[in-house]
XYZ file of C-alpha atoms in Angstrom:
657
model
C 102.408 89.480 140.528
C 103.499 92.727 142.234
C 106.315 93.210 139.699
C 103.878 92.702 136.853
C 101.481 95.290 138.319
C 104.268 97.849 138.685
C 105.384 97.196 135.111
C 101.880 97.691 133.785
C 101.329 100.860 135.851
C 104.554 102.398 134.539
C 103.663 101.368 130.978
C 100.255 103.027 131.271
C 101.832 106.233 132.617
C 104.260 106.406 129.673
C 101.583 105.608 127.101
C 99.270 108.301 128.530
C 102.019 110.917 128.266
C 102.872 109.810 124.721
C 99.280 109.804 123.508
C 98.434 113.139 125.174
C 101.396 114.860 123.535
C 100.422 113.417 120.157
C 96.823 114.561 120.505
C 97.904 118.087 121.443
C 100.172 118.243 118.401
C 97.499 117.048 115.945
C 94.506 118.950 117.370
C 95.016 122.098 115.216
C 94.827 119.972 112.054
C 91.292 118.920 112.898
C 90.149 122.280 114.237
C 90.882 123.569 110.749
C 89.132 120.775 108.896
C 85.842 119.820 110.602
C 84.972 116.091 110.596
C 83.657 112.839 109.247
C 81.663 109.930 110.574
C 83.176 106.609 109.482
C 79.699 105.101 109.453
C 77.972 107.600 107.139
C 77.507 107.842 103.428
C 78.059 110.426 100.693
C 76.954 114.041 100.504
C 73.413 114.625 101.717
C 71.073 117.541 101.022
C 70.851 118.223 104.758
C 73.310 117.894 107.630
C 71.916 114.484 108.590
C 74.021 111.735 106.930
C 72.125 108.953 105.112
C 71.876 105.615 106.909
C 73.668 102.710 105.161
C 72.062 99.302 104.764
C 73.788 96.258 106.315
C 73.641 92.771 104.747
C 76.261 90.902 106.816
C 74.454 90.653 110.149
C 71.037 89.239 109.253
C 69.512 87.255 106.424
C 67.704 90.401 105.180
C 69.172 93.810 104.404
C 68.674 96.032 107.465
C 69.340 99.742 108.063
C 72.409 100.229 110.228
C 70.417 102.002 112.944
C 68.090 98.998 113.331
C 70.677 96.223 113.727
C 71.104 94.609 117.126
C 74.779 93.757 116.569
C 77.673 96.204 116.929
C 78.490 97.209 113.338
C 80.690 99.800 111.642
C 80.120 100.585 107.975
C 82.701 102.194 105.704
C 80.938 103.512 102.627
C 82.091 104.126 99.080
C 82.737 107.783 99.928
C 84.930 106.828 102.890
C 86.960 104.497 100.668
C 87.380 106.931 97.783
C 88.071 110.033 99.896
C 90.748 108.234 101.914
C 92.861 107.411 98.812
C 94.137 104.406 100.786
C 96.394 101.947 98.967
C 95.112 98.819 100.693
C 92.576 97.545 103.189
C 95.261 97.904 105.866
C 95.664 101.641 105.187
C 91.915 102.182 105.486
C 91.148 99.907 108.443
C 94.019 101.258 110.536
C 91.820 104.253 111.393
C 88.453 102.440 111.556
C 86.750 102.656 114.973
C 87.124 99.890 117.567
C 89.608 97.688 115.692
C 92.899 96.570 117.228
C 95.350 96.868 114.341
C 98.974 95.684 114.177
C 101.481 95.765 111.314
C 105.096 94.591 111.251
C 106.858 97.768 110.133
C 105.840 99.748 107.073
C 103.188 99.319 104.409
C 103.366 95.819 102.963
C 104.307 94.252 106.299
C 101.968 91.621 107.725
C 98.862 93.506 108.913
C 96.328 91.787 111.183
C 93.215 92.896 113.050
C 91.753 91.699 116.312
C 88.308 92.572 117.634
C 87.492 92.988 121.325
C 90.607 91.196 122.511
C 90.261 88.128 120.300
C 93.049 86.593 118.193
C 93.783 87.607 114.574
C 92.565 84.262 113.245
C 89.225 84.766 115.025
C 88.237 87.432 112.473
C 86.443 85.973 109.456
C 87.117 87.941 106.264
C 84.486 87.773 103.527
C 84.585 89.081 99.966
C 80.962 89.383 98.872
C 80.084 86.788 101.495
C 82.795 84.307 100.431
C 85.296 83.344 103.213
C 88.866 84.266 102.222
C 90.929 83.081 105.243
C 93.711 80.535 104.544
C 93.965 77.897 107.311
C 97.092 76.097 106.069
C 99.726 78.649 107.096
C 101.338 78.809 110.534
C 99.173 81.866 111.310
C 96.175 79.527 111.579
C 93.820 81.507 109.361
C 94.887 85.076 110.147
C 94.182 87.375 107.199
C 96.819 89.807 105.907
C 94.985 93.054 105.138
C 98.039 94.681 103.553
C 97.735 92.236 100.638
C 94.130 93.226 99.791
C 93.745 96.251 97.458
C 90.483 98.174 97.584
C 89.786 97.709 93.880
C 86.076 97.615 93.027
C 84.970 97.748 96.689
C 81.680 99.569 97.349
C 81.252 99.080 101.106
C 82.954 97.410 104.076
C 80.869 96.051 106.952
C 82.631 95.306 110.251
C 80.718 93.209 112.793
C 82.111 93.014 116.328
C 81.094 89.744 117.940
C 80.606 86.104 116.848
C 78.460 85.222 113.813
C 78.920 81.453 113.680
C 75.125 81.165 113.588
C 75.365 82.469 110.002
C 78.887 81.644 108.808
C 80.043 78.681 110.897
C 83.668 78.163 111.887
C 86.105 81.113 112.011
C 83.389 83.742 112.676
C 84.217 83.484 116.373
C 85.393 87.013 117.156
C 83.973 89.143 114.354
C 83.397 89.450 110.622
C 84.693 91.925 108.030
C 82.806 91.780 104.727
C 84.167 93.552 101.612
C 81.253 94.208 99.240
C 81.882 94.845 95.535
C 80.446 97.577 93.344
C 77.399 96.422 91.395
C 77.656 98.501 88.228
C 74.815 99.403 85.879
C 73.774 102.445 83.862
C 75.970 104.332 81.429
C 79.534 103.003 81.107
C 82.356 104.601 83.099
C 86.113 104.181 82.836
C 88.763 105.651 85.145
C 92.546 105.428 84.907
C 94.733 106.584 87.798
C 98.303 106.554 88.969
C 100.355 107.918 91.854
C 103.942 108.157 93.048
C 105.372 108.806 96.482
C 107.882 108.213 99.244
C 110.088 105.086 99.214
C 109.591 104.828 95.440
C 105.949 103.828 95.922
C 104.080 103.728 92.622
C 100.624 102.552 91.677
C 98.522 102.292 88.528
C 94.828 101.424 88.448
C 92.088 100.959 85.868
C 88.398 100.650 86.793
C 85.052 100.806 85.089
C 81.383 99.891 85.342
C 78.187 99.974 83.330
C 75.352 97.961 81.888
C 74.481 96.305 78.591
C 70.977 94.959 78.009
C 70.318 92.528 80.894
C 73.894 92.693 82.234
C 75.325 94.948 84.942
C 79.064 94.862 85.528
C 81.990 96.472 87.335
C 85.693 95.681 87.048
C 89.052 96.963 88.252
C 92.725 96.100 88.135
C 95.757 97.568 89.857
C 99.471 97.160 90.459
C 101.313 98.636 93.442
C 105.026 98.440 94.280
C 107.366 100.036 96.814
C 111.069 100.094 97.494
C 112.617 99.548 100.930
C 110.991 101.658 103.657
C 113.066 100.760 106.714
C 115.323 97.884 105.677
C 114.796 94.994 103.231
C 111.010 95.494 103.210
C 110.032 96.235 99.615
C 106.797 94.742 98.315
C 104.402 94.575 95.372
C 100.742 93.618 94.959
C 98.519 93.113 91.952
C 94.770 92.629 91.699
C 92.037 91.938 89.147
C 88.384 92.169 90.225
C 85.151 91.567 88.321
C 81.557 91.691 89.562
C 78.390 91.264 87.519
C 74.694 90.512 87.542
C 72.649 89.082 84.671
C 68.866 89.478 84.733
C 67.125 86.288 83.614
C 63.632 87.735 83.826
C 60.797 87.212 86.316
C 62.808 88.754 89.135
C 65.597 86.200 88.690
C 69.243 87.266 88.643
C 72.517 85.437 88.208
C 75.219 87.249 90.206
C 78.881 86.385 89.717
C 82.282 87.594 90.833
C 85.964 86.882 90.271
C 89.000 88.235 92.086
C 92.704 87.508 91.640
C 95.335 88.684 94.132
C 99.109 88.486 93.837
C 101.417 89.537 96.663
C 105.213 89.531 96.887
C 107.101 90.848 99.885
C 110.232 90.820 102.012
C 111.038 91.848 105.593
C 112.463 90.542 108.827
C 110.675 87.432 110.158
C 108.203 87.491 113.035
C 109.858 87.198 116.443
C 113.255 88.282 115.106
C 113.300 91.734 116.701
C 112.985 93.391 113.303
C 115.442 95.858 111.770
C 116.438 97.129 115.218
C 117.323 93.865 117.012
C 117.543 90.983 114.516
C 120.887 89.214 114.820
C 120.788 87.497 111.450
C 120.316 90.274 108.867
C 118.386 88.239 106.322
C 114.863 88.943 105.090
C 111.896 86.706 104.403
C 111.164 86.015 100.748
C 107.416 85.522 100.397
C 105.070 85.193 97.435
C 101.356 84.362 97.438
C 98.522 84.400 94.961
C 94.825 83.798 95.495
C 91.866 83.192 93.181
C 88.320 83.683 94.444
C 85.161 83.191 92.409
C 81.496 82.558 92.935
C 78.022 82.591 91.420
C 74.572 82.993 92.943
C 71.162 82.434 91.363
C 68.539 84.566 93.126
C 64.825 84.712 92.516
C 61.294 84.364 93.870
C 59.140 81.249 93.641
C 56.254 83.224 95.152
C 56.094 86.869 96.237
C 56.549 85.603 99.787
C 59.172 82.921 98.987
C 62.652 84.069 97.947
C 65.529 81.737 97.190
C 69.260 81.754 96.497
C 71.450 78.974 95.067
C 75.140 79.630 95.695
C 78.510 78.156 94.764
C 82.002 79.538 95.294
C 85.638 78.497 95.204
C 88.784 79.886 96.859
C 92.294 78.738 96.006
C 95.477 80.137 97.536
C 99.138 79.230 97.119
C 101.978 80.657 99.219
C 105.748 80.160 99.033
C 107.996 81.388 101.865
C 111.697 81.220 102.594
C 112.296 82.316 106.200
C 115.769 82.740 107.717
C 116.662 81.534 111.205
C 115.753 83.715 114.187
C 118.694 83.767 116.622
C 118.504 84.631 120.305
C 122.213 85.415 120.640
C 125.667 84.895 119.221
C 126.336 82.027 119.619
C 122.650 80.962 119.504
C 120.986 78.676 122.053
C 118.050 76.254 121.920
C 115.651 79.239 122.167
C 116.475 80.179 118.573
C 114.213 79.239 115.672
C 115.594 77.338 112.677
C 115.274 78.546 109.106
C 112.361 77.186 107.101
C 111.025 76.809 103.595
C 107.320 76.328 103.025
C 105.061 75.827 100.016
C 101.381 75.671 100.951
C 98.240 75.111 98.887
C 94.720 75.678 100.171
C 91.336 75.248 98.532
C 87.771 75.700 99.733
C 84.619 74.855 97.752
C 81.110 75.652 98.975
C 77.663 74.942 97.560
C 74.443 75.860 99.295
C 70.842 77.038 99.134
C 68.848 79.579 101.116
C 65.108 80.235 101.322
C 63.503 83.311 102.881
C 59.803 83.352 103.746
C 57.982 86.658 104.232
C 54.981 86.633 106.551
C 53.599 90.105 105.959
C 55.695 93.253 106.278
C 56.995 92.539 109.791
C 58.040 88.886 110.044
C 60.519 86.843 107.997
C 62.176 83.454 108.378
C 65.284 82.180 106.596
C 66.508 78.601 106.256
C 69.871 77.704 104.742
C 72.083 74.681 104.183
C 75.481 74.261 102.572
C 78.355 71.824 102.156
C 81.938 73.032 102.514
C 84.944 71.009 101.386
C 88.418 72.202 102.385
C 91.800 70.745 101.494
C 95.332 71.843 102.238
C 98.890 70.694 101.810
C 102.340 71.893 102.799
C 105.851 70.931 101.748
C 109.084 72.266 103.192
C 112.001 71.862 105.560
C 113.084 73.162 108.952
C 116.756 74.011 109.208
C 117.220 72.745 105.676
C 117.063 69.071 106.755
C 113.950 68.284 108.841
C 110.917 67.641 106.587
C 107.801 69.667 107.346
C 105.039 68.380 105.092
C 101.398 67.356 105.411
C 98.211 66.883 103.418
C 94.748 67.135 104.963
C 91.111 67.703 104.043
C 87.745 67.952 105.748
C 84.103 68.255 104.778
C 81.545 70.245 106.748
C 77.773 70.369 106.659
C 76.300 73.685 107.741
C 72.639 74.474 108.401
C 71.129 77.622 109.864
C 67.809 79.232 110.597
C 66.914 82.799 111.460
C 63.704 84.604 112.361
C 63.417 88.398 112.296
C 60.563 90.627 113.442
C 60.568 94.316 112.556
C 58.223 97.235 113.102
C 58.767 100.992 113.404
C 60.000 100.614 117.002
C 61.458 97.114 117.357
C 63.785 94.745 115.506
C 64.216 91.324 117.124
C 66.345 88.495 115.726
C 66.818 84.865 116.733
C 69.185 82.557 114.878
C 70.659 79.105 115.157
C 73.563 77.425 113.349
C 74.332 73.715 113.168
C 77.707 72.422 111.946
C 79.062 68.917 111.540
C 82.604 68.425 110.255
C 84.852 65.452 109.527
C 86.495 64.336 112.768
C 84.237 66.427 115.006
C 80.778 66.112 116.454
C 77.951 68.562 116.048
C 78.499 72.193 117.038
C 75.564 74.519 117.628
C 75.764 78.322 117.546
C 72.779 80.330 118.826
C 72.219 84.064 118.336
C 69.735 86.514 119.878
C 69.426 90.246 119.287
C 67.065 93.140 119.895
C 67.008 96.795 118.847
C 64.313 98.952 120.485
C 63.499 102.518 119.542
C 62.421 103.868 122.913
C 60.885 107.134 121.725
C 60.497 109.412 118.722
C 63.357 111.579 119.991
C 65.874 109.063 118.625
C 66.787 107.029 121.726
C 67.561 103.364 120.985
C 68.552 100.457 123.197
C 70.070 97.306 121.754
C 71.594 94.052 122.933
C 72.907 90.845 121.400
C 74.092 87.481 122.663
C 75.797 84.817 120.584
C 78.117 81.835 120.664
C 80.870 81.185 118.138
C 83.454 78.508 117.424
C 86.585 77.876 115.386
C 87.767 74.494 114.180
C 91.539 73.913 114.458
C 93.467 75.116 111.428
C 95.088 72.591 109.112
C 98.511 73.751 110.297
C 97.546 73.246 113.962
C 96.204 69.762 113.263
C 98.712 68.329 110.827
C 102.094 70.054 111.007
C 104.530 67.176 111.741
C 106.560 69.208 114.227
C 104.045 71.062 116.438
C 100.642 69.933 115.126
C 98.189 67.985 117.279
C 95.367 65.949 115.654
C 93.581 65.751 119.027
C 92.830 69.489 119.127
C 89.226 70.500 119.731
C 87.282 73.584 118.586
C 87.918 76.957 120.199
C 84.760 78.625 121.521
C 83.397 82.034 122.448
C 80.309 83.188 124.347
C 79.714 86.883 123.819
C 77.270 89.521 125.001
C 76.961 93.241 124.359
C 74.443 95.947 125.146
C 74.349 99.553 124.148
C 72.463 102.817 123.869
C 72.309 105.243 120.974
C 70.857 108.747 120.912
C 70.267 110.758 117.749
C 69.417 114.382 118.432
C 66.700 115.219 115.943
C 67.800 117.159 112.885
C 70.973 118.473 114.502
C 73.144 115.820 112.834
C 74.523 114.683 116.205
C 74.491 111.075 117.370
C 76.118 109.470 120.411
C 76.446 105.772 121.239
C 77.960 103.686 124.031
C 78.355 99.893 124.214
C 79.470 97.443 126.868
C 80.768 94.041 125.709
C 81.940 90.820 127.325
C 83.454 87.707 125.714
C 84.621 84.383 127.109
C 87.076 82.523 124.877
C 87.710 78.903 125.849
C 89.895 76.014 124.607
C 92.267 78.437 122.908
C 95.023 76.796 120.885
C 98.505 77.704 122.150
C 101.964 76.177 122.112
C 102.982 73.973 125.049
C 106.745 73.901 125.614
C 106.307 70.896 127.939
C 105.242 68.561 125.123
C 106.369 70.740 122.190
C 102.883 70.648 120.672
C 99.913 72.915 120.123
C 97.200 72.221 122.710
C 93.842 73.590 123.846
C 95.538 75.336 126.705
C 94.158 78.704 127.734
C 90.988 80.678 128.287
C 90.565 84.446 128.094
C 87.841 86.726 129.373
C 87.602 90.140 127.760
C 85.233 92.982 128.489
C 85.163 96.668 127.779
C 83.377 99.753 126.580
C 83.063 101.470 123.207
C 82.005 105.108 122.803
C 81.334 107.072 119.632
C 80.041 110.577 118.873
C 79.395 111.899 115.374
C 78.297 115.330 114.252
C 77.350 116.523 110.773
C 77.522 120.292 111.158
C 76.427 120.755 107.530
C 76.440 118.797 104.272
C 80.042 119.999 103.870
C 81.483 119.524 107.364
C 81.334 116.348 109.446
C 83.401 115.041 112.318
C 83.441 112.317 114.934
C 85.362 110.759 117.784
C 85.564 107.192 119.078
C 87.166 105.519 122.087
C 87.376 101.931 123.323
C 88.899 100.353 126.412
C 89.391 96.600 126.746
C 90.038 94.689 129.971
C 91.322 91.146 129.706
C 91.945 88.270 132.085
C 93.892 85.124 131.214
C 93.213 81.863 132.990
C 95.743 79.025 133.261
C 98.549 81.257 132.016
C 101.052 83.578 133.676
C 101.802 85.395 130.406
C 100.039 88.628 129.437
C 97.724 88.893 126.456
C 100.066 89.974 123.677
C 99.472 92.498 120.911
C 96.165 93.689 122.404
C 96.238 97.358 123.526
C 93.940 98.322 126.371
C 92.913 101.677 124.884
C 92.300 102.864 121.334
C 90.597 105.956 119.981
C 90.263 108.207 116.994
C 89.216 111.543 115.543
C 87.796 111.646 112.020
C 87.268 114.802 109.972
C 86.001 115.709 106.502
C 85.559 119.135 104.914
C 83.949 119.469 101.503
C 85.500 122.856 100.734
C 83.688 123.221 97.428
C 82.155 121.089 94.702
C 85.666 120.434 93.438
C 87.763 120.225 96.615
C 87.717 117.934 99.645
C 90.001 117.450 102.661
C 89.925 114.462 105.013
C 91.861 113.677 108.179
C 92.062 110.749 110.586
C 93.991 110.504 113.830
C 94.120 107.475 116.064
C 95.873 106.813 119.319
C 96.841 103.379 120.598
C 98.066 102.525 124.079
C 101.032 100.286 124.789
C 100.710 96.543 124.328
C 102.657 93.452 125.346
C 104.963 91.770 122.842
C 107.804 89.248 122.797
C 110.788 89.112 120.434
C 113.382 86.322 120.743
C 116.615 88.427 120.726
C 115.326 90.876 123.392
C 113.350 88.877 125.995
C 113.708 91.676 128.559
C 111.614 94.046 126.423
C 107.944 93.326 127.139
C 105.874 96.261 125.894
C 105.721 98.359 122.765
C 103.694 101.202 121.301
C 101.851 104.073 122.896
C 101.516 106.397 119.911
C 99.339 108.774 117.907
C 99.142 108.430 114.137
C 97.701 111.115 111.839
C 96.792 110.660 108.168
C 95.563 113.386 105.795
C 94.223 113.268 102.241
C 92.871 115.828 99.803
C 91.576 115.850 96.247
C 90.727 118.573 93.733
C 88.814 118.314 90.468
C 90.960 120.171 87.946
C 88.292 119.786 85.251
C 85.588 117.233 84.423
C 88.234 114.822 83.102
C 91.012 115.088 85.718
C 91.132 114.899 89.522
C 94.383 115.344 91.457
C 94.908 113.957 94.955
C 97.490 113.743 97.716
C 97.699 111.495 100.781
C 100.050 111.782 103.734
C 100.489 108.893 106.161
C 101.906 109.480 109.643
C 102.201 113.211 108.876
C 103.562 113.943 112.367
C 106.494 111.648 111.505
C 106.029 109.519 114.606
C 108.467 106.597 114.513
C 106.203 104.321 116.512
C 106.323 100.527 116.857
C 103.526 97.977 116.792
C 105.986 95.119 117.344
C 109.282 95.408 119.238
C 112.063 96.267 116.798
C 109.739 96.909 113.821
C 109.543 100.707 113.467
C 107.037 102.510 111.311
C 109.043 104.185 108.507
C 107.730 107.646 109.383
C 106.025 110.178 107.173
C 104.984 108.991 103.720
C 103.446 111.159 100.986
C 101.855 110.156 97.686
C 100.514 112.361 94.886
C 98.384 111.114 92.024
C 95.855 111.877 89.331
C 92.615 110.226 88.187
C 91.646 110.475 84.519
C 87.910 110.003 83.939
C 88.018 108.514 80.461
C 84.255 107.909 80.463
C 81.864 109.580 82.900
C 78.165 109.171 83.496
C 76.140 112.109 82.142
């Protein structure tokens, strides 16, 4: 224990020096630019940014300032001004997320929230769960494979929401919300080219025709090798629409197709710097997501929604062996081939009852059917195949009371799945406006759970059909102060989570078991200032403490400290400059060829983007990633490729008057 304490103390000293030097180097960039708040919207007539509306947290749309949960909102302006290639590029700099990517763009990119695991974050696309639970990652979502085509807003909820979404919403939820379209038709064509032979083309449009509103987009992105054997390509088609059927009844529908092909050194191999066997993974995946929702009102006080959606994902991987030495020992991992198929179908209904202007109640029920299969071999000879399915019944209820000072929410989720008993998930939240000066207090408490993934249950080599659900009890409380019409707001939050029955590998029985429990707690601080409609800036900082029970190993890939500076300067009607810097402290990691190396990271990353309207038809833009050329690591042996620059142009074929 003493050796571990000394190691951690030395690691923290080195990471502090590294981060401080990086911040000093990047400070002049932001002194020149002003700032941006990642939770604010587009240009406002005054210095006070508009308040976005949140739909992920409660059954009714609620202004961000009135939610009891801890939420970050990235608006359409944030997405467009960043000129990010993928969700990974954008979310890397979002406040309070713990981000990790294996090497350069296109490498596996995962997010953890408040010290949870990557597969504890439920990813929604317009409310439809997109996580794949058949792969060995157990439901972890790869954000590098999700383009930002046709995305209007991203809502990030920190804390469990199983009371609304059931299994997998145990650590947090990230909801990608599509553009709705309507009005005069628009059509944009864009393309860019940059470092490492990166190239991208995109086509997007929206509009309305009679009773129909629509938006659509498609893109293709490809890159050559960035570090070594890590080229990739992604393609996407997205469609969103709404058809008015009269009498306040709408039929909403969406469709999204994703295709992802990539290479790179396998996880645990030590990456380009330490891998002994110099062979890359060959991976290809495609996913189809679609859904429809009939919304209307039976009475002015009785609203309803009938919903159905389907997700299908197929992934094919060829992974080389991971050797621990030459000659290798039993600690090495054999090569593998894997073909997985996953499907999820959901149907459900929701009713919302309005009792005056202050009180509402929502009741919902749905049936979810999931199926998965895998076929492959370990070491070329040992079969690794399974087929599994399960059906779940989900029911939930939520009551919300709102007035000009108080928003109070109480919710309850009930889940029953094949092979498991009933699981209940309560939720309580309150947001209290203390005075007219802008002081707010808020708190939330919730429980969440995650059913074992199909891989964890059924893999013939390490799977365990006796696994039980993983659970989380979480609490947070915070204070927010908005200073009148000055455009300044400050917030601070304390959080605590208790994760139990976590699924981990047991070397004693060579199986996955409900082995460990983790307690995490920490603080989150954010300050935002809109100096004028043209200049906005903000800072954020989070520190996470964690304590593992029944395990001598550290919590891997979870940095203690993260923070950021965000800046935006609207130079003129035609020109805009944006900058984001984030620092991340060191974190624990383990790679098979270098067991003596235990920590990685401690870096500052700076990204800049700018755009200029050449004329009403053309807009030029440039984005620089890692402009300080910091060759940092987020996994041992997987270096970031360094500075990357892209330049592009947007052609507005059709514009709204």
